[in-house]
Amino acid sequence: MNRATRIAVIVAMAIAVLAPIGLVVYQSFLDGPFFQPKISFTLDAYEFVLDDEDFFDALYNSAVIALGMTLIAVPVGALLAFLMTRTDLPGRRWIEPVILVPMFVSSVVLAFGFVVSLGPAGFVTLWFKGVFGFVPWYLYSKTTLIVIAGLTHVPHVFLYTSSALRSLGSDVEEAARMTGAGPLRTALTVSLPMVMPNILYAAVLVFFLGFELFGLPLVLGDPEGILVLATYLYKLTNKLGTPSYQLMAVVVVAIICIALPLVALQRFLLRAANRYVSVKGKAAAQKPVSIGVWRWPAAAMIAAWLLFTVVVPISGLVLRAFVSSWGEGVNLLDVLTLAHFRELMEFPNLTRGIVNTLLIASVGGALSVGVYTMLNLAAHRWQSGWTKLMDYLVLLPRAMPGLVAGLAIFWVFLFTPFLSPLRQTMIAIWVAYTLVWLAYGMRLVSGALLQIGPELEEAGRIVGASPGRVSRDLTIPLVKVGLFSSWLLIFVTFMREYSTGVYLLAPGTEVIGSLLVSLWGTGAVDLVTALSTVNIAMIGGGLLLMSLFGKRSHG
């Protein structure tokens, strides 16, 4: 790719990233929707939001939930990472893929699962009450919400910490054990401190995700009136009775202002982590730390976490989708039915949502990987200020929660003349998904590109091939396996996405995630559980495909 093409690609990406953010900021300073003919600059929207007690309640709740889930997810995730990567824990090979399952299941689907399992009339609740005569939990409290949010975000910490631990040699741990340190002391004073930048990076990520939390608070917090920033934004129109774009824009600006410093802090910590690992990451053979009699209690702890975060919500949700009624004294075998799925097929918008989700995940995911590849090639082996600018731009959409990004894209398509006809098409959904997952997709593809040695591309240029031909005939064919793996991950990610499409939901553009949010508000529990089960089956199919492909590519 020549210099002019590289610059053109980066500029196009900058416009795509900055346009929705600029539009939101511009709208927040107006006294009405920016498409109206008579508008003026004002701070009235900021004054209204800053005088609204509900906004500060939502801000406070978001901060408390984000802090609480960080305090839960970080120690549990770091401990899991140590147990899975550095010890002789039994069954590690089988347990590790399951640990990541909560990341691949939509949080709104998990929330529905917790309601039908642990809610006041849930399967587990009724069983527990029948056996013990009382129920010690209440699903709709803020404390329960924090606990569930914290435990379901453990995989994020596990992923970053375990990858760092794998890059370290085990010589220092062996030295600690030789001086008499036990497994716990070795973990707390040697292994985990060596990867502390990665743990802090994951902590910042989880804290940031706490502010963009939407599905869990919508389902578990709403019955008790617990607002967070994302649900406050979602309900702002209902609160006033009419769409107030300027007020919504102010809330979006507030969320971006909170998220931007966290994104910058993440970037700083990542640099620190990489520097640290390069010093300590010798390719020494790793010898698992023996944890002796603690092997089985540790395995039981992991099993208990998986039971609560994966088995209970998903099994409850699937069971609920196949029964016509439940409650005390009801034999579930007598009420098994497929009626909810037949009812699902009777609604054209729901069947269309399933088809659209498959299309956006498969075809849209492939196109997105193509975009991410083009962007990566623009910066590939090019030391320039343009690539540094690109590094920052890629992270900006991550500062917007999916709900916010969907709203911003909705505005861009609604009020840009040449884009307006495309607003109620799947193109708008695809653009929003591609933008929201830009940083993630870029990292996936760049990982594949970095596996290609520079001497191969230099050889192509030496024999007279142009930069474009080197990319087309050499680089891309060599990374096609990596690109296919990236597509599988993007496929599953797009399949579980739910909040980005909420404001883009229109006849013909339904996707399962936004339909679930919409259906939950109508109280159609039967349809919600059936559609969620379909979504889980589709995600399961994607994960199975990933597993089979992984075995084939490594075998």
Coordinates of C-alpha atoms in Angstrom, one line a residue, residues 409-410 412-414 416-431 504 506 509:
I409 CA -24.8 6.4 14.4
F410 CA -28.5 6.8 14.3
V412 CA -25.4 10.5 11.6
F413 CA -27.6 8.4 9.3
L414 CA -30.7 10.4 10.1
T416 CA -26.7 13.3 6.8
P417 CA -28.5 13.8 3.4
F418 CA -26.7 11.1 1.4
L419 CA -26.8 8.6 4.3
S420 CA -30.5 9.2 5.3
P421 CA -32.0 6.7 2.8
L422 CA -29.8 4.0 4.4
R423 CA -30.9 4.6 8.0
Q424 CA -33.5 1.8 8.1
T425 CA -31.3 -0.7 6.4
M426 CA -28.9 -3.3 7.7
I427 CA -26.1 -1.1 6.5
A428 CA -26.6 1.3 9.5
I429 CA -26.5 -1.7 11.9
W430 CA -23.4 -3.0 10.2
V431 CA -21.6 0.4 10.4
L504 CA -31.4 1.5 15.1
A506 CA -36.8 -0.4 12.7
T509 CA -33.6 -4.1 10.6

